[in-house]
Amino acid sequence: MPLVKNGRITTDLFVHIAEGAELPGDGAILVPAARFLEDPEAMLRRPGKLGVIWPNNRNLDDLVPYLDRLAAVALVFPSFRDGRAYSQARLLRERHGYDGELRATGQVLRDQFVFMSRAGFDAFEVKKDADADAFAETMKRYSVFYQPTGDGRVTALNRRMQLRHSESAGQ
Amino acid sequence: MYAYDELDRTLINERVSEFRDQVKRRLTGELTEDEFKMLRLQNGVYLQLHAYMFRVAIPYGTLSSKQLRRLAHVARRYDRGYGHFTTRQNIQFNWIKLSDLPDALAELAEVGIHAMQTSGNNMRNVTSDQWAGVAPGEVEDPRIWSEILRQHTTLHPEFSFLPRKFKIAITASEHDRAAIKVHDIGLRLHRNADGETGFEVLVGGGLGRTPFIGKTIKPYVAGRDILSYVEAILRVYNQYGRRDNIYKARIKILVHELGIEKFAKEVDEEWKQMGHSALTLDHSVIEEVRSRFSYPAYEKLPHMPDELKQAAHDPLFERWRKNSVAPHKVQGYSIVTLSLKPVGGPPGDATADQMDAVADLADKYSFGEIRVGHEQNLVLPHVAKRDLPQLWKALDRIGLATPNVNLVTDIIACPGLDYCSLANARSIPIAQELTRRFANHDTAEMIGRLHINISGCINACGHHHVGHIGILGVEKNGEEFYQITIGGRADENAQMGALIGPAVPYAEVADVIEDIVEAYLALRDRPEELFVDTVKRLGVEPFKERVYATR
Ligand code: HEM
Ligand code: SF4
């Protein structure tokens, strides 16, 4: 499964740790939430980057205390129809100020890239190679956005206000 | 009318090009049907019994003549020469080819029309009062807020994959023509004690398998806070709404399971934490949207022009005027409803020629503006009273002057088994039969206001629960049966109808409805007592007796 990060297909430096599997002594790892919560402090002391895979039906409050020490949070789309992780992403970015890697995993298709990126994801485990290849092109599809989100894009409402001001300034 | 600017147009075009690409990937097999399904639904495309069905958005039911002509063109060029106006103020085309859809969408986009979010598990097309902006006594034009919400809900990055579809309706009048109590969120614009406008917010209404009347979650939310408040509701719903069972996934079930107090607390908690963020609407932003609605340059006209006085001698004109023409907020003007319910016709259908003709009449008599109401009729919102007799003649020539608005033959019906793959029974032929039974205008007028609503299955597209008489198709041993409810209503006193007894077979439906109506005529207090009011006063029993005594 290709990983797109910062707009490019890149090698995934994180090793996914399956439920119950042995942790490698060092290196970057992504661990399931339940495993992480067994002993977060111990896991955070381990050398190497740590990321947590957070399921979409689990309250983020349990994760928040550790956010500034995590290198990655991976949110899950069990199917492309299940959009709970969009809310989680926005909460992590906009409410909790999380600024590490925010990764979309599961059923990740090109048709969701724009939504995901607007919600705050910056890394994507993409299901299909062709979709990963089309990432840059897909992200250029839209130039107008109606809603303010944490991605900082100027909304249509605000662009109109700016246009108005510059028009009236020119008069 | 609201004028789309360059930004709105750019977004619609970008959406068309995305969809063109999605259709192409489907046709080459790059997308599976399962993946494509969600994407096509987000663009209003269903796979139906015979063909793809295409649902086009008419946000808050407002159309320009140019847009209506373009819909006519799409009907003619890509479909079979007609379209079907729906209870969600949209239009559906039933016979369109998948490979033609991107072109049809591109042609619609040229006049600012799209099909975004007319289906799928997202925030659907925002609906409103079809008399918005012209109804006397309205607090203010609710379409300004509908438009703010339309923009906010379009391609929303957080809420495009909700547990289930999500519908918002807005009214600003005391008399609710937008059925806000049977929507996921209902918004009632009103003034607080300080004279500021804001919203009563209702949540959790809806029809379908488990019907509920919406409950008030907050009596007053200031206009500037409406986006953040709606966003808070949606965020709670997105996270906690059930996804294990599509029948339980609507917000009404969440509200019901938690109870409105608990749900309201969750929403308030979320709302507080959102802070007064980028979603708070500045006064200038609201005014910017308001400024893009243009209103006709009304003339100063007499309240009762000579043309109208003269025409009043013609009983046929008067018959039409009485139920099709409503008071306008500007003196000398009227709001005219065009019945899409001719005797023997499928409710809500209009031919391409009729659409073109209505567009011409709108240019001539209504400042180029048309509305679509949830009763599946069209409206010309700004007709000078002096023009009414001419307009009536012109409408009669194109078959749109049936004098039955709000009468027993002004039936709301879903497509049922004739088109819909989910149907258990036919709806349209029942409606057609009933319009023939009650074709006599004098009888219909004597009966008075009576709404019949028909759905071909439990999904309730025909809003049968809230029909004064509701007819619901069910299947029993492979045969079409119909459950009949009475006493429902969709206005400010919205209520679900009550079942009168066992379902009846197809062949008996029209007789049963006639029995109910006869019972009403015998039971009503006085001629002004409406059918629903008689049912409210007496309950179901006397009607039940009349219907089942002889069966
Ligand atoms: C022919 C294709 C159609 C299909 C496949 C279809 C499908 C559905 C389904 C599955 C639901 C139930 C959703 C739920 O559980 O709440 C529904 C509800 C609804 N449909 Fe349709 N429908 C069709 C046509 C129409 C038409 C023609 C209208 C308008 C006349 C319409 C208006 C509605 C409305 C208003 C509801 C909402 C009832 C509520 O408040 O919950 N639909 N439709
Ligand atoms: S009520 Fe049922 S039969 Fe009628 S259109 Fe809706 S889904 Fe189809």
XYZ file of N, CA and C in Angstrom, chain B residues 60-285:
678
model
N -33.441 25.566 -2.109
C -34.605 26.280 -1.573
C -35.657 26.578 -2.634
N -35.700 25.746 -3.642
C -36.802 25.793 -4.601
C -36.852 27.003 -5.512
N -35.784 27.782 -5.574
C -35.814 28.986 -6.419
C -35.117 28.746 -7.756
N -35.797 29.107 -8.834
C -35.257 28.952 -10.186
C -35.439 30.235 -10.978
N -34.492 30.498 -11.881
C -34.718 31.574 -12.842
C -35.321 30.964 -14.106
N -35.894 31.818 -14.935
C -36.494 31.300 -16.169
C -35.423 30.629 -17.029
N -34.243 31.195 -16.998
C -33.148 30.628 -17.787
C -32.810 29.218 -17.299
N -32.814 29.065 -15.993
C -32.506 27.749 -15.430
C -33.601 26.739 -15.756
N -34.847 27.192 -15.674
C -35.948 26.270 -15.973
C -35.886 25.830 -17.441
N -35.544 26.776 -18.316
C -35.403 26.413 -19.743
C -34.297 25.369 -19.928
N -33.258 25.507 -19.143
C -32.172 24.545 -19.274
C -32.601 23.162 -18.749
N -33.412 23.150 -17.716
C -33.944 21.860 -17.245
C -34.809 21.227 -18.329
N -35.582 22.077 -19.012
C -36.412 21.581 -20.114
C -35.521 20.975 -21.197
N -34.449 21.656 -21.472
C -33.510 21.177 -22.484
C -32.935 19.806 -22.102
N -32.555 19.678 -20.841
C -32.009 18.393 -20.387
C -33.076 17.294 -20.507
N -34.307 17.639 -20.157
C -35.403 16.662 -20.275
C -35.543 16.192 -21.723
N -35.428 17.137 -22.623
C -35.644 16.831 -24.040
C -34.453 16.088 -24.638
N -33.272 16.575 -24.320
C -32.097 16.052 -24.992
C -31.604 14.738 -24.395
N -31.688 14.612 -23.073
C -31.095 13.440 -22.436
C -32.134 12.491 -21.847
N -33.378 12.936 -21.772
C -34.398 12.095 -21.174
C -35.551 11.953 -22.169
N -36.738 11.640 -21.632
C -37.843 11.417 -22.567
C -38.795 12.590 -22.654
N -38.272 13.794 -22.435
C -39.113 14.976 -22.649
C -39.938 15.395 -21.454
N -39.639 14.838 -20.282
C -40.302 15.381 -19.102
C -39.432 15.195 -17.864
N -39.830 15.863 -16.805
C -39.140 15.743 -15.527
C -40.183 15.660 -14.423
N -39.705 15.301 -13.240
C -40.619 15.047 -12.130
C -40.179 15.899 -10.940
N -41.009 16.869 -10.552
C -40.679 17.718 -9.402
C -41.030 16.972 -8.115
N -40.136 17.061 -7.132
C -40.265 16.194 -5.959
C -40.588 16.957 -4.679
N -40.873 16.191 -3.631
C -41.191 16.773 -2.325
C -39.975 17.430 -1.673
N -38.811 17.318 -2.302
C -37.653 18.008 -1.754
C -37.275 19.191 -2.649
N -38.235 19.698 -3.370
C -38.055 20.880 -4.224
C -37.009 20.637 -5.313
N -36.749 19.378 -5.612
C -35.798 19.062 -6.666
C -36.537 18.607 -7.908
N -35.756 18.247 -8.930
C -36.376 17.633 -10.100
C -35.637 16.335 -10.411
N -36.376 15.326 -10.817
C -35.768 14.041 -11.162
C -36.025 13.718 -12.621
N -35.005 13.119 -13.225
C -35.158 12.604 -14.584
C -35.001 11.092 -14.495
N -35.888 10.372 -15.143
C -35.937 8.927 -14.916
C -35.264 8.052 -15.962
N -34.843 8.641 -17.057
C -34.384 7.789 -18.146
C -33.076 8.265 -18.723
N -32.128 8.543 -17.866
C -30.925 9.156 -18.395
C -29.812 8.108 -18.492
N -28.944 8.259 -19.488
C -27.842 7.291 -19.644
C -26.630 7.752 -18.832
N -25.966 6.783 -18.202
C -24.799 7.118 -17.385
C -23.771 7.908 -18.192
N -23.536 7.462 -19.415
C -22.486 8.111 -20.201
C -22.867 9.539 -20.610
N -24.169 9.862 -20.555
C -24.599 11.234 -20.887
C -24.528 12.174 -19.693
N -24.419 11.593 -18.494
C -24.574 12.426 -17.300
C -23.576 13.572 -17.194
N -22.291 13.329 -17.456
C -21.368 14.461 -17.338
C -21.737 15.613 -18.277
N -22.187 15.281 -19.481
C -22.577 16.358 -20.400
C -23.818 17.088 -19.901
N -24.775 16.323 -19.404
C -25.984 16.961 -18.884
C -25.610 17.890 -17.726
N -24.737 17.412 -16.845
C -24.319 18.241 -15.713
C -23.583 19.494 -16.182
N -22.751 19.324 -17.212
C -21.997 20.483 -17.707
C -22.956 21.526 -18.281
N -23.985 21.069 -18.968
C -24.951 22.031 -19.519
C -25.717 22.731 -18.404
N -26.029 21.989 -17.345
C -26.720 22.615 -16.215
C -25.799 23.607 -15.501
N -24.535 23.233 -15.398
C -23.585 24.101 -14.685
C -23.500 25.481 -15.344
N -23.692 25.512 -16.654
C -23.622 26.814 -17.347
C -24.641 27.818 -16.813
N -25.738 27.318 -16.255
C -26.738 28.236 -15.703
C -26.791 28.149 -14.172
N -25.708 27.633 -13.584
C -25.643 27.625 -12.117
C -26.491 26.553 -11.464
N -26.670 25.426 -12.136
C -27.417 24.325 -11.522
C -26.496 23.123 -11.382
N -26.668 22.390 -10.297
C -25.841 21.206 -10.075
C -26.691 20.125 -9.443
N -26.055 18.989 -9.198
C -26.778 17.877 -8.570
C -26.053 17.420 -7.317
N -25.214 18.305 -6.779
C -24.423 17.917 -5.618
C -25.329 17.615 -4.440
N -25.050 16.482 -3.811
C -25.684 16.159 -2.544
C -27.205 16.115 -2.613
N -27.713 15.700 -3.769
C -29.152 15.434 -3.798
C -29.406 14.001 -3.355
N -28.341 13.298 -3.044
C -28.465 11.953 -2.510
C -27.183 11.645 -1.739
N -27.124 10.467 -1.153
C -25.922 10.097 -0.403
C -26.026 10.508 1.057
N -25.032 10.059 1.831
C -25.070 10.300 3.277
C -24.354 11.600 3.636
N -24.944 12.674 3.183
C -24.331 13.982 3.417
C -25.446 14.971 3.685
N -25.083 16.228 3.793
C -26.111 17.226 4.027
C -26.782 17.530 2.701
N -28.046 17.217 2.642
C -28.774 17.349 1.392
C -29.156 18.802 1.128
N -29.596 18.959 -0.107
C -30.115 20.236 -0.547
C -31.012 20.906 0.515
N -30.689 22.124 0.899
C -31.470 22.843 1.914
C -32.814 23.280 1.321
N -33.887 22.986 2.033
C -35.207 23.361 1.518
C -35.796 24.505 2.336
N -36.732 25.212 1.735
C -37.345 26.343 2.430
C -38.755 26.576 1.901
N -39.382 27.577 2.464
C -40.716 28.001 2.064
C -40.705 28.437 0.593
N -41.602 27.885 -0.195
C -41.641 28.312 -1.604
C -42.155 29.741 -1.766
N -42.705 30.296 -0.694
C -43.136 31.697 -0.750
C -42.104 32.626 -0.096
N -40.921 32.131 0.144
C -39.894 32.925 0.810
C -39.691 34.259 0.097
N -39.586 35.306 0.880
C -39.310 36.620 0.306
C -40.542 37.349 -0.204
N -41.655 36.649 -0.322
C -42.866 37.319 -0.813
C -44.061 37.123 0.108
N -43.948 36.228 1.073
C -45.076 35.962 1.963
C -45.286 37.144 2.906
N -46.527 37.607 3.035
C -46.765 38.712 3.962
C -46.439 38.263 5.389
N -45.863 39.166 6.151
C -45.658 38.880 7.574
C -44.438 38.048 7.899
N -43.661 37.694 6.892
C -42.472 36.889 7.150
C -41.419 37.727 7.902
N -40.649 37.083 8.769
C -39.650 37.803 9.575
C -38.578 38.424 8.667
N -37.991 37.608 7.822
C -37.167 38.091 6.722
C -37.038 36.969 5.716
N -36.412 37.232 4.594
C -36.328 36.212 3.555
C -35.452 35.039 4.048
N -36.038 33.871 4.281
C -35.245 32.765 4.824
C -34.203 32.238 3.832
N -34.302 32.653 2.587
C -33.346 32.122 1.603
C -31.942 32.666 1.811
N -31.826 33.807 2.483
C -30.483 34.304 2.781
C -29.766 33.287 3.652
N -30.507 32.767 4.621
C -29.925 31.765 5.526
C -29.821 30.416 4.833
N -30.777 30.135 3.969
C -30.702 28.880 3.211
C -29.449 28.885 2.354
N -29.150 30.029 1.769
C -27.989 30.129 0.892
C -26.686 30.031 1.712
N -26.662 30.680 2.865
C -25.478 30.564 3.721
C -25.269 29.087 4.078
N -26.349 28.412 4.388
C -26.238 26.983 4.710
C -25.936 26.142 3.481
N -26.480 26.534 2.341
C -26.164 25.789 1.119
C -24.664 25.794 0.889
N -24.079 26.965 1.006
C -22.642 27.047 0.779
C -21.897 26.222 1.828
N -22.302 26.407 3.060
C -21.559 25.738 4.125
C -21.633 24.217 4.033
N -22.757 23.711 3.539
C -22.936 22.255 3.529
C -22.413 21.611 2.244
N -22.041 22.428 1.259
C -21.610 21.873 -0.022
C -20.172 21.379 0.056
N -19.985 20.096 -0.206
C -18.664 19.462 -0.153
C -17.983 19.725 1.196
N -18.735 19.576 2.239
C -18.184 19.809 3.571
C -17.137 18.735 3.894
N -15.937 19.128 4.273
C -14.865 18.146 4.445
C -15.062 17.224 5.652
N -15.912 17.584 6.552
C -16.099 16.708 7.713
C -17.378 15.878 7.589
N -18.347 16.413 6.879
C -19.671 15.794 6.929
C -20.163 15.273 5.588
N -19.251 14.803 4.759
C -19.698 14.245 3.479
C -19.903 12.735 3.552
N -19.551 12.138 4.695
C -19.745 10.692 4.889
C -20.368 10.462 6.264
N -21.557 10.984 6.409
C -22.282 10.873 7.671
C -22.856 9.467 7.811
N -23.388 9.146 9.019
C -24.036 7.836 9.137
C -25.181 7.683 8.130
N -25.821 8.804 7.796
C -26.985 8.748 6.929
C -27.226 10.130 6.347
N -28.163 10.191 5.408
C -28.489 11.491 4.819
C -28.969 12.482 5.877
N -28.874 13.751 5.546
C -29.169 14.773 6.539
C -29.859 15.959 5.871
N -31.037 16.297 6.390
C -31.844 17.319 5.703
C -32.167 18.489 6.614
N -31.964 19.673 6.086
C -32.250 20.899 6.836
C -33.329 21.683 6.101
N -34.325 22.153 6.842
C -35.367 22.991 6.238
C -35.541 24.258 7.074
N -35.871 25.358 6.396
C -35.969 26.658 7.069
C -37.279 27.345 6.730
N -37.886 27.923 7.736
C -39.039 28.769 7.472
C -38.872 30.077 8.248
N -39.526 31.115 7.746
C -39.496 32.394 8.467
C -40.910 32.922 8.646
N -41.884 32.069 8.396
C -43.279 32.479 8.510
C -43.950 31.741 9.652
N -45.024 32.325 10.126
C -45.765 31.666 11.184
C -46.356 30.368 10.664
N -46.904 30.437 9.450
C -47.435 29.228 8.838
C -46.278 28.517 8.143
N -46.007 27.314 8.581
C -44.829 26.592 8.080
C -45.156 25.847 6.786
N -44.594 26.325 5.695
C -44.773 25.645 4.408
C -43.563 24.781 4.063
N -42.595 24.711 4.970
C -41.376 23.967 4.656
C -41.292 22.657 5.440
N -42.329 22.344 6.193
C -42.390 21.080 6.943
C -41.159 20.882 7.832
N -40.786 21.930 8.549
C -39.524 21.864 9.292
C -39.531 20.810 10.398
N -40.736 20.447 10.872
C -40.773 19.485 11.985
C -40.522 18.053 11.546
N -40.448 17.805 10.262
C -40.127 16.448 9.828
C -38.786 16.422 9.093
N -37.882 17.276 9.545
C -36.526 17.284 8.987
C -35.512 16.981 10.094
N -34.319 16.584 9.688
C -33.276 16.284 10.667
C -32.988 17.521 11.512
N -32.854 18.665 10.816
C -32.804 19.935 11.532
C -33.859 20.839 10.912
N -34.690 21.408 11.747
C -35.669 22.395 11.291
C -35.289 23.731 11.900
N -35.306 24.771 11.103
C -34.944 26.099 11.602
C -36.117 27.045 11.402
N -36.520 27.688 12.483
C -37.608 28.658 12.389
C -37.063 30.032 12.751
N -37.035 30.885 11.758
C -36.497 32.222 11.969
C -37.535 33.064 12.710
N -37.125 33.684 13.782
C -38.048 34.571 14.501
C -37.247 35.657 15.205
N -37.949 36.592 15.824
C -37.276 37.689 16.515
C -37.317 37.465 18.013
N -36.216 37.790 18.674
C -36.243 37.694 20.138
C -36.783 38.999 20.723
N -36.779 39.088 22.047
C -37.371 40.257 22.695
C -36.683 41.558 22.285
N -35.408 41.471 21.911
C -34.689 42.678 21.486
C -34.878 42.993 20.011
N -35.697 42.201 19.348
C -35.948 42.468 17.936
C -34.881 41.912 17.006
N -33.935 41.141 17.554
C -32.925 40.542 16.683
C -33.443 39.229 16.119
N -32.981 38.916 14.895
C -33.453 37.669 14.321
C -32.504 36.524 14.638
N -33.120 35.409 14.912
C -32.360 34.197 15.199
C -33.252 32.999 14.952
N -32.782 31.836 15.347
C -33.496 30.617 15.000
C -33.937 29.808 16.205
N -35.160 29.321 16.125
C -35.519 28.184 16.955
C -34.984 26.969 16.208
N -34.241 26.119 16.915
C -33.644 24.964 16.246
C -34.350 23.699 16.711
N -34.885 22.965 15.734
C -35.502 21.676 16.041
C -34.604 20.582 15.500
N -34.655 19.443 16.153
C -33.780 18.374 15.689
C -34.496 17.034 15.807
N -34.120 16.123 14.922
C -34.588 14.740 15.065
C -35.947 14.426 14.480
N -36.459 15.298 13.615
C -37.693 14.950 12.930
C -37.392 14.100 11.711
N -38.405 13.435 11.205
C -38.200 12.666 9.983
C -39.306 11.657 9.803
N -39.407 11.142 8.599
C -40.475 10.183 8.310
C -39.851 8.800 8.153
N -40.196 8.109 7.103
C -39.581 6.800 6.901
C -40.101 5.754 7.874
N -39.254 4.746 8.081
C -39.641 3.595 8.888
C -40.030 3.962 10.324
N -39.287 4.901 10.906
C -39.559 5.316 12.283
C -39.805 6.818 12.275
N -41.048 7.217 12.122
C -41.315 8.649 12.012
C -41.252 9.367 13.353
N -40.705 10.562 13.336
C -40.656 11.397 14.538
C -40.925 12.854 14.166
N -41.563 13.555 15.094
C -41.680 15.000 14.980
C -40.427 15.585 15.639
N -39.807 16.563 15.003
C -38.596 17.158 15.549
C -38.865 17.831 16.896
N -37.834 17.851 17.732
C -37.981 18.494 19.040
C -37.100 19.742 19.097
N -37.553 20.700 19.887
C -36.774 21.928 19.998
C -35.539 21.653 20.841
N -34.380 21.915 20.261
C -33.152 21.725 21.028
C -32.695 23.053 21.609
N -33.045 24.144 20.920
C -32.721 25.473 21.444
C -33.751 26.450 20.914
N -34.359 27.205 21.818
C -35.395 28.135 21.360
C -34.824 29.327 20.588
N -33.572 29.667 20.857
C -33.029 30.830 20.156
C -31.528 30.718 19.960
N -31.130 30.694 18.705
C -29.700 30.774 18.373
C -29.565 31.986 17.450
N -28.696 32.912 17.812
C -28.557 34.124 16.999
C -28.109 33.761 15.583
N -28.514 34.544 14.633
C -28.145 34.285 13.247
C -26.649 34.081 13.066
N -25.847 34.934 13.700
C -24.397 34.832 13.495
C -23.828 33.502 13.989
N -24.566 32.826 14.886
C -24.057 31.568 15.448
C -24.645 30.327 14.783
N -25.445 30.523 13.756
C -26.178 29.359 13.260
C -25.243 28.307 12.646
N -24.203 28.740 11.964
C -23.309 27.739 11.373
C -22.588 26.931 12.444
N -22.112 27.609 13.466
C -21.389 26.858 14.497
C -22.342 25.922 15.231
N -23.568 26.358 15.435
C -24.500 25.493 16.150
C -24.851 24.251 15.320
N -25.114 24.472 14.039
C -25.410 23.338 13.153
C -24.196 22.402 13.096
N -23.025 22.995 13.034
C -21.799 22.186 12.969
C -21.645 21.353 14.250
N -22.005 21.934 15.378
C -21.908 21.186 16.636
C -22.874 19.997 16.620
N -24.078 20.226 16.144
C -25.051 19.118 16.061
C -24.486 18.017 15.164
N -23.957 18.428 14.022
C -23.466 17.426 13.076
C -22.262 16.675 13.608
N -21.433 17.363 14.352
C -20.252 16.684 14.876
C -20.649 15.613 15.897
N -21.611 15.962 16.742
C -22.089 14.964 17.702
C -22.703 13.785 16.936
N -23.503 14.104 15.950
C -24.146 13.042 15.168
C -23.114 12.200 14.416
N -22.132 12.839 13.818
C -21.136 12.081 13.045
C -20.392 11.098 13.939
N -20.157 11.505 15.187
C -19.380 10.625 16.055
C -20.209 9.559 16.741
N -21.459 9.928 17.080
C -22.245 8.984 17.870
C -23.412 8.352 17.134
N -23.717 8.860 15.954
C -24.820 8.266 15.202
C -24.502 6.819 14.879
N -25.507 5.981 14.894
C -25.245 4.556 14.689
C -24.868 4.270 13.250
N -23.913 3.379 13.095
C -23.526 2.984 11.746
C -23.704 1.487 11.546
N -24.172 0.812 12.584
C -24.279 -0.646 12.477
C -25.531 -1.061 11.726
N -26.500 -0.161 11.610
C -27.786 -0.548 11.047
C -28.353 0.671 10.331
N -28.489 0.579 8.999
C -28.878 1.808 8.287
C -30.260 2.294 8.690
N -31.074 1.395 9.202
C -32.411 1.846 9.604
C -32.371 2.639 10.896
N -31.261 2.523 11.609
C -31.189 3.234 12.891
C -30.164 4.355 12.845
N -29.704 4.678 11.657
C -28.578 5.590 11.554
C -28.973 7.059 11.522
N -30.242 7.355 11.339
C -30.635 8.762 11.254
C -30.511 9.452 12.610
N -30.367 10.755 12.578
C -30.190 11.499 13.829
C -31.417 11.366 14.723
N -32.584 11.165 14.117
C -33.792 11.041 14.929
C -33.674 9.868 15.914
N -32.977 8.802 15.507
C -32.825 7.645 16.393
C -31.858 7.993 17.531
N -30.777 8.691 17.191
C -29.822 9.109 18.220
C -30.520 10.008 19.248
N -31.284 10.970 18.748
C -31.995 11.885 19.642
C -32.987 11.101 20.504
N -33.652 10.161 19.869
C -34.635 9.373 20.601
C -33.961 8.499 21.659
N -32.847 7.856 21.284
C -32.192 6.949 22.229
C -31.553 7.692 23.394
N -30.960 8.854 23.103
C -30.337 9.626 24.185
C -31.356 10.442 24.972
N -32.433 10.822 24.317
C -33.361 11.791 24.902
C -32.890 13.177 24.513
N -33.835 14.081 24.294
C -33.453 15.399 23.775
C -32.582 16.172 24.763
N -32.813 15.998 26.072
C -32.017 16.773 27.043
C -30.546 16.357 26.975
N -30.335 15.056 26.959
C -28.968 14.564 26.940
C -28.287 14.945 25.618
N -29.034 14.785 24.556
C -28.472 15.140 23.261
C -28.123 16.634 23.231
N -29.037 17.449 23.736
C -28.803 18.896 23.759
C -27.561 19.235 24.578
N -27.362 18.490 25.654
C -26.203 18.739 26.496
C -24.908 18.437 25.733
N -24.917 17.314 25.037
C -23.752 16.949 24.213
C -23.453 18.052 23.193
N -24.502 18.523 22.559
C -24.323 19.534 21.523
C -23.786 20.828 22.144
N -24.359 21.196 23.271
C -23.913 22.433 23.922
C -22.453 22.354 24.334
N -22.094 21.187 24.854
C -20.719 20.947 25.255
C -19.782 21.142 24.059
N -20.157 20.525 22.968
C -19.363 20.625 21.744
C -19.317 22.075 21.265
N -20.463 22.717 21.322
C -20.577 24.087 20.828
C -19.680 25.019 21.635
N -19.698 24.814 22.959
C -18.881 25.650 23.830
C -17.403 25.493 23.478
N -17.015 24.235 23.259
C -15.600 23.976 22.979
C -15.176 24.491 21.615
N -16.134 24.589 20.702
C -15.774 25.095 19.378
C -15.362 26.561 19.471
N -15.840 27.180 20.522
C -15.480 28.564 20.729
C -16.128 29.413 19.671
N -15.856 30.675 19.674
C -16.510 31.482 18.653
C -15.516 31.703 17.543
N -15.537 30.696 16.722
C -14.474 30.475 15.775
C -14.744 31.148 14.459
N -14.056 30.640 13.471
C -14.208 31.126 12.106
C -15.639 30.958 11.595
N -16.435 30.156 12.318
C -17.794 29.918 11.837
C -18.752 31.032 12.222
N -18.353 31.869 13.151
C -19.236 32.966 13.543
C -19.378 33.904 12.353
N -20.622 34.193 12.020
C -20.860 35.008 10.824
C -20.834 36.486 11.185
N -19.904 37.138 10.592
C -19.852 38.590 10.713
C -21.070 39.222 10.084
N -21.436 40.341 10.616
C -22.546 41.089 10.025
C -22.296 41.336 8.530
N -21.048 41.704 8.215
C -20.777 42.066 6.812
C -20.880 40.864 5.873
N -20.572 39.681 6.391
C -20.701 38.481 5.555
C -22.178 38.199 5.264
